[in-house]
Coordinates of C-alpha atoms and ligand atoms in Angstrom, one line a residue:
X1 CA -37.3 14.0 30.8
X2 CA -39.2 16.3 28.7
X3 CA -36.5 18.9 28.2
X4 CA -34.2 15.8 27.2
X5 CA -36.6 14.5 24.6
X6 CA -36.9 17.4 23.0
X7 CA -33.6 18.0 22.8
X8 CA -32.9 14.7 21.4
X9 CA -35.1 15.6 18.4
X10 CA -33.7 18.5 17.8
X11 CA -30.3 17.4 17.5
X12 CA -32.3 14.9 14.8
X13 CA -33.6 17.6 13.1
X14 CA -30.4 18.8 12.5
X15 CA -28.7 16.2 11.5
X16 CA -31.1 15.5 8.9
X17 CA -31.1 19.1 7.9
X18 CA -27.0 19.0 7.4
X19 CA -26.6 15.8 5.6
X20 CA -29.9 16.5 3.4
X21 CA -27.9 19.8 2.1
X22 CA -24.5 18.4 1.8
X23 CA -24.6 17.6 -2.4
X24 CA -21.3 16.3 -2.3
X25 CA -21.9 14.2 0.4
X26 CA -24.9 13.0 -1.1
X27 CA -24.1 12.1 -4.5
X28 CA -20.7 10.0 -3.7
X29 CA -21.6 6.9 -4.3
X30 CA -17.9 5.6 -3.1
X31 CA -16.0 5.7 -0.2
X32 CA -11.9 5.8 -1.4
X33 CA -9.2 6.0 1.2
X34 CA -5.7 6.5 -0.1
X35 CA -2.1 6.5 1.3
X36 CA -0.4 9.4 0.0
X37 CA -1.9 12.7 -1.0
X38 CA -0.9 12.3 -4.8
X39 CA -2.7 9.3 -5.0
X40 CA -5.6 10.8 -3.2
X41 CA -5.5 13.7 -5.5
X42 CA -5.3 11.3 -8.6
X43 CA -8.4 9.6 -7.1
X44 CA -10.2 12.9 -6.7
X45 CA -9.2 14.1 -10.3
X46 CA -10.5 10.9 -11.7
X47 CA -13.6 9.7 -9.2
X48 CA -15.3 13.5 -9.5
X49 CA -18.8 13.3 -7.9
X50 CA -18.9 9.8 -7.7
X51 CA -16.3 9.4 -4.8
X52 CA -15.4 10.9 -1.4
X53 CA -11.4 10.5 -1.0
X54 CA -9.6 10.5 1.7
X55 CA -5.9 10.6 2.3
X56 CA -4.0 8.6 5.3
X57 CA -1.5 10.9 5.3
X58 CA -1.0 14.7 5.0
X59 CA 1.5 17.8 4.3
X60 CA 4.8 16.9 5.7
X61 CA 4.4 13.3 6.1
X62 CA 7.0 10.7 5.6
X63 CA 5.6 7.6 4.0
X64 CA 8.3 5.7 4.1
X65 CA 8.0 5.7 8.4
X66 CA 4.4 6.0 8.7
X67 CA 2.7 3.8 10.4
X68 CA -1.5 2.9 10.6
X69 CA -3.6 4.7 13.2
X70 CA -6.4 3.9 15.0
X71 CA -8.7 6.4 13.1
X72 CA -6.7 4.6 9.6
X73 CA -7.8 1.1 10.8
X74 CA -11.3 2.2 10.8
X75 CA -11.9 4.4 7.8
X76 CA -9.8 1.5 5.8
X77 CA -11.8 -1.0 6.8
X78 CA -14.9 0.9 6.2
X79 CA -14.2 2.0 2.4
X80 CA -15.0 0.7 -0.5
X81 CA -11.5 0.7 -1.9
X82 CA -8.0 1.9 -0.2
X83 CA -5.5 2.6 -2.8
X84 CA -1.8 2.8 -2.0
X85 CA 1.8 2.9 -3.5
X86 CA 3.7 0.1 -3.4
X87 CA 7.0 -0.7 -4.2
X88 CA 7.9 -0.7 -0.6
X89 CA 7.2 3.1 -0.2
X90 CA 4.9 2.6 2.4
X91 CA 7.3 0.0 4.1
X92 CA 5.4 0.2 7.7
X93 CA 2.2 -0.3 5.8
X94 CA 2.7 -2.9 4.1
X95 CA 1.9 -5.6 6.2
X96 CA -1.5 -4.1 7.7
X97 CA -2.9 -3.3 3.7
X98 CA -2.0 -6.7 2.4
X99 CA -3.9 -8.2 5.4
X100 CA -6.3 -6.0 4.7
X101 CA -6.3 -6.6 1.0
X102 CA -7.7 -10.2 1.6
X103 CA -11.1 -8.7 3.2
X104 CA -11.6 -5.6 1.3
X105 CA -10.9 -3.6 -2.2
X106 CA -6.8 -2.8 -1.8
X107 CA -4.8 -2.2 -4.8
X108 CA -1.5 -0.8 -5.1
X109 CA -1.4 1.7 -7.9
X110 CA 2.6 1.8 -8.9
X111 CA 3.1 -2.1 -9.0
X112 CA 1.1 -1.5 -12.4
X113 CA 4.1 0.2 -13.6
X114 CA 5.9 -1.8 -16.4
X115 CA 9.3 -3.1 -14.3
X116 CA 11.5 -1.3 -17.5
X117 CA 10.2 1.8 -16.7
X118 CA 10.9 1.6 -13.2
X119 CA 14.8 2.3 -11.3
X120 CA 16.3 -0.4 -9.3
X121 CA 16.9 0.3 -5.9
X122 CA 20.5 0.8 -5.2
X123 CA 20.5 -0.9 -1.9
X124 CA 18.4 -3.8 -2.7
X125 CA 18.1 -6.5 -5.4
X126 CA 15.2 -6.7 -7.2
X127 CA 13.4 -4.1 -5.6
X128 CA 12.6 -0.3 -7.1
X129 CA 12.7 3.0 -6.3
X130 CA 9.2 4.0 -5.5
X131 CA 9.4 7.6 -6.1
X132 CA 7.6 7.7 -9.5
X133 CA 5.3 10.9 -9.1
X134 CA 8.1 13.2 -9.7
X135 CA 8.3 12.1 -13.6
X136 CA 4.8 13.5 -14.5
X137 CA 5.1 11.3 -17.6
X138 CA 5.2 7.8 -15.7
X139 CA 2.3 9.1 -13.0
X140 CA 0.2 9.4 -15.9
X141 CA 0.4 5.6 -15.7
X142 CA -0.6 5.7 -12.3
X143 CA -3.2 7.7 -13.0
X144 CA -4.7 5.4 -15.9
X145 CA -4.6 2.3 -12.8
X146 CA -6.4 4.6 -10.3
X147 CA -9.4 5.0 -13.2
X148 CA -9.1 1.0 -13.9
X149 CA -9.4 0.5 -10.1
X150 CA -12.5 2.6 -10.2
X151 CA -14.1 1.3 -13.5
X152 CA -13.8 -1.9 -11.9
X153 CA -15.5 -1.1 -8.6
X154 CA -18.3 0.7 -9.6
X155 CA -18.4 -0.4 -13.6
X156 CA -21.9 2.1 -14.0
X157 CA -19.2 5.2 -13.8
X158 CA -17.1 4.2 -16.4
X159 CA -18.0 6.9 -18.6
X160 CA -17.3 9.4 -16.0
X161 CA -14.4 7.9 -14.5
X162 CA -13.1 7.9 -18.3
X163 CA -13.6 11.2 -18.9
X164 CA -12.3 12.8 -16.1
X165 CA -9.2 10.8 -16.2
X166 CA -8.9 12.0 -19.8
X167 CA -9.5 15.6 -19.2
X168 CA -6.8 15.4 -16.0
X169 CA -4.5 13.5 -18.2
X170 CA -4.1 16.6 -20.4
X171 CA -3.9 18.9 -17.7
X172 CA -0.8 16.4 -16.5
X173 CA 0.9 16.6 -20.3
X174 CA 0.5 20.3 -19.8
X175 CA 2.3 20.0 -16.9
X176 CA 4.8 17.6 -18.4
X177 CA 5.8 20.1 -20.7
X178 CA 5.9 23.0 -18.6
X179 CA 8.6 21.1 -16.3
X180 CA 10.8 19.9 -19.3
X181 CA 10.6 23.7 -21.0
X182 CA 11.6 25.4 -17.6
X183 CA 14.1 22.7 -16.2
X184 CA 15.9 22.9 -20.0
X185 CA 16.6 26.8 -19.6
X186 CA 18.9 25.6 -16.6
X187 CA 23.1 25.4 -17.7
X188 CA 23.8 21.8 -18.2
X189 CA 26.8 22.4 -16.0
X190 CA 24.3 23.3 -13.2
X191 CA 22.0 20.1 -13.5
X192 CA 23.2 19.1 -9.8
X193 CA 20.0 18.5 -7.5
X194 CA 21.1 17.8 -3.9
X195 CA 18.6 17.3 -1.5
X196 CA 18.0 15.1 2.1
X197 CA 17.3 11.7 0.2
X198 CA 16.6 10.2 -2.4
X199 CA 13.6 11.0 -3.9
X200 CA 14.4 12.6 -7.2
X201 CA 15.7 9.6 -9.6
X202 CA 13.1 9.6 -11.7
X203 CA 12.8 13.7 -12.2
X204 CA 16.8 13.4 -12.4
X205 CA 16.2 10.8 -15.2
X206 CA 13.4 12.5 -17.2
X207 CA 15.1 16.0 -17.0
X208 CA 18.8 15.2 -17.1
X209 CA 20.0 15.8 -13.9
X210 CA 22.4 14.7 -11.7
X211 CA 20.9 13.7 -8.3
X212 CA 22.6 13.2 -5.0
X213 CA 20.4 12.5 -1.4
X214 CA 22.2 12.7 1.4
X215 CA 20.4 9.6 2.6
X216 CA 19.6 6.7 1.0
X217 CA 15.9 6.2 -1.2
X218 CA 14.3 5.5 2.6
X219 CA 14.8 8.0 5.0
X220 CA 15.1 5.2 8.1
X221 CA 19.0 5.1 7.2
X222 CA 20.7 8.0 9.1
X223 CA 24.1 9.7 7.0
X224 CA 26.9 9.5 8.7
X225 CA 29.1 12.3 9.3
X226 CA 31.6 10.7 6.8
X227 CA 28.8 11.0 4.2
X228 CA 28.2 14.6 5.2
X229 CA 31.9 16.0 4.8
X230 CA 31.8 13.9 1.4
X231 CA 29.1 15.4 -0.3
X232 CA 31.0 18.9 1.3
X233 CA 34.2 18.2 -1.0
X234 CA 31.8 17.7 -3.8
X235 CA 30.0 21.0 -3.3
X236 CA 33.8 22.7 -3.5
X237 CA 35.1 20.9 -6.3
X238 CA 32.0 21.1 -8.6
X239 CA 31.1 24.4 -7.3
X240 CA 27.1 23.9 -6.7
X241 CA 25.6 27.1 -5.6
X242 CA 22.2 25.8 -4.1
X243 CA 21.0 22.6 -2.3
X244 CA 17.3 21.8 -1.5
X245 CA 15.2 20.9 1.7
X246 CA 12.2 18.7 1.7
X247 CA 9.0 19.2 3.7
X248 CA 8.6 15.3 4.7
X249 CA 12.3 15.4 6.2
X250 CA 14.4 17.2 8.2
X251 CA 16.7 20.0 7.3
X252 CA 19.2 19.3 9.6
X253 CA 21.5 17.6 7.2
X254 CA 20.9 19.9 4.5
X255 CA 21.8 22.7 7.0
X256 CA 25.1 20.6 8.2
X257 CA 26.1 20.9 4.4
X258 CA 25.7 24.4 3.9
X259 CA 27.5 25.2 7.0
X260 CA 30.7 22.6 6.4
X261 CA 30.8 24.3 2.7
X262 CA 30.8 27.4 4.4
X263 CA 33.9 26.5 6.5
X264 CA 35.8 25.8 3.9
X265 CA 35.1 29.3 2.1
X266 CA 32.7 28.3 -0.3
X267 CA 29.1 29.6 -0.1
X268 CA 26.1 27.4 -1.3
X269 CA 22.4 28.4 -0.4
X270 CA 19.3 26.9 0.3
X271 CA 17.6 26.6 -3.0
X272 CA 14.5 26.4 -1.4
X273 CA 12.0 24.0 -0.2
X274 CA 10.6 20.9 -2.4
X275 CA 7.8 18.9 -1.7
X276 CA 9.2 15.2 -2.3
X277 CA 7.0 12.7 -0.8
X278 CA 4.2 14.9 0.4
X279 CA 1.9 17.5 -1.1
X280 CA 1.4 21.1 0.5
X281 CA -1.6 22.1 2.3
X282 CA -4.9 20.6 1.9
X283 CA -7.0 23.4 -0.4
X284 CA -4.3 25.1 -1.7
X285 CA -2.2 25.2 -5.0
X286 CA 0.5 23.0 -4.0
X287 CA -1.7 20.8 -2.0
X288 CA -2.7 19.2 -4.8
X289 CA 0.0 17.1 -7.9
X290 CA 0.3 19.7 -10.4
X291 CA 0.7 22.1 -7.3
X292 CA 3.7 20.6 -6.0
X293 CA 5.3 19.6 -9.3
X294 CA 5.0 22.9 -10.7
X295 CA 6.5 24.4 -7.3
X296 CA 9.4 21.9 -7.7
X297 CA 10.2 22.6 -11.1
X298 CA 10.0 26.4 -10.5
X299 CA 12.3 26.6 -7.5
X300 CA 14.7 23.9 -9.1
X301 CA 14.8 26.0 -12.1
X302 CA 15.3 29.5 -10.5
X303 CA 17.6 28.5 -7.7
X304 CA 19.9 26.6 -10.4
X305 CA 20.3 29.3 -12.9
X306 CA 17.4 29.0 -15.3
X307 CA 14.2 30.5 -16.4
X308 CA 11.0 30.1 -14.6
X309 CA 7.9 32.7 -13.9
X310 CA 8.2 33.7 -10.2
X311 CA 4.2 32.3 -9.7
X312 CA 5.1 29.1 -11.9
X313 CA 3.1 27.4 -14.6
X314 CA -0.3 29.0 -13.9
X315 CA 0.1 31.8 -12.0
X316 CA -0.9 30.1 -8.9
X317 CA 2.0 29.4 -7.1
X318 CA 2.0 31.2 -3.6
Ligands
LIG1 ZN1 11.0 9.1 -0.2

């Protein structure tokens, strides 16, 4: 009985001792929970000291299937504002966050978006593509509803939430135009970006390419063979040299491609691997926006014939 009091007190004692040190842990005044890892980032970026951010869902994760945990339910319901998407990217979601959204905080950044900025959805009317982090331009938007959200949470941090958004709203026009100077040193002949869906309208419409997904704009739809020994005629007639893989979906169509190019003589590679609806690793480079948008428009650009430094915009990719 003794031994167990004391030990209860010293587990007490520590506990104290930890959260005491932890400054970060201290100073957030804000508990933000977020979908997607962009958002989270954005969130991050813009909250600074004044928020703890958490993201729902991490490297290789495919928002467009995922579906609410256990351990989700709780730290939603337990934050002070959950930020998501919208415009049906987080179609399993949906239900559980507007639910949600009657109790607590929930806003959904992109349905900010001015609609004649936004691509319709091939497959349904009146809805829109929801892919709109891959046009750095148009996320700055996002970005700008993420700081409202907060300014109108916690209105004492305005000034901080202001500035921080300002200062990462350069760093996103520096990457803006980093993307449009590399993507431009690619021949116009080679602006072809096939990958396993459709994630890249808006980077196709801001940097003038052609985009093709194997897949539809969800990946729930599976692509029929006939849809796979299409796209392998178009490889051969227009002569594309590289395709891409994405780390939220499976290769295995992209690989069927190269492979049925391959049979009929003509080689295409692997261009390599973009991140399209998921970030890389927490706590590195492309675990964070300009991470992953700088590693896209590097590989795009060197795999398709144009000019890019090997460690992209910064020096940082790895
Ligand atoms: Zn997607």
């Amino acid at each position: 009985m003794q031994f167990a009091r004391s030990a209860i007190f010293a587990v007490l004692a520590t506990v104290f001792l930890v959260a005491g040190r932890g400054p970060a842990a201290a100073e957030a005044e804000l508990t933000v929970v977020a979908t997607t890892g962009m958002i989270a980032d954005a969130a991050r970026e813009v909250g600074g000291e004044l928020v703890e951010v958490q993201a729902l869902m991490g490297p290789g994760v495919d928002p467009h299937a995922y579906r609410q945990t256990r351990t989700d339910i709780v730290a939603t319901s337990r934050a002070d504002l959950v930020l998501w998407h919208g415009l049906y990217l987080e179609a399993q979601l949906e239900e559980f966050l507007l639910d949600l959204g009657a109790r607590r905080p929930v806003v959904a950044v992109a349905e900010g978006l001015p609609r004649e900025q936004l691509i319709a959805h091939d497959d349904y009317d009146g809805a829109y593509d929801p892919h709109v982090w891959m046009d750095p331009e148009l996320w700055q938007r996002v970005v700008v509803e993420v700081r409202d959200a907060l300014i109108e949470l916690h209105p004492e941090g305005e000034a901080a939430f202001t500035a921080n958004a300002d200062a990462y709203l350069d760093d996103l026009r520096g990457l803006a135009s980093y993307a449009a100077n590399v993507l431009a040193s690619i021949p116009p002949e080679n602006r072809v970006l096939l990958t396993s869906h459709d994630a890249f309208n808006y980077f196709g419409a801001a940097y003038d390419f052609e985009v093709i997904g194997i897949q539809g704009i969800s990946t729930e739809s599976e692509a029929g063979l006939r849809r796979i020994a299409d796209l392998v005629e178009l490889l051969v007639a227009r002569d594309i040299g590289a395709v891409f893989v994405e780390t939220s979906v499976s290769d295995r169509n992209i690989r069927a491609l190269v492979e049925g190019a391959a049979s009929e003589g003509h080689t295409v590679g692997i261009g390599g691997e973009l991140y399209s609806d998921a970030m890389g690793e927490p706590g590195t480079y492309e675990g964070t926006y300009i991470g992953m948008i700088d590693h896209n428009a590097t590989v795009i650009a060197r795999a398709l014939g144009g000019e890019a430094p090997a460690r992209g915009m910064a020096d940082r990719l790895n």
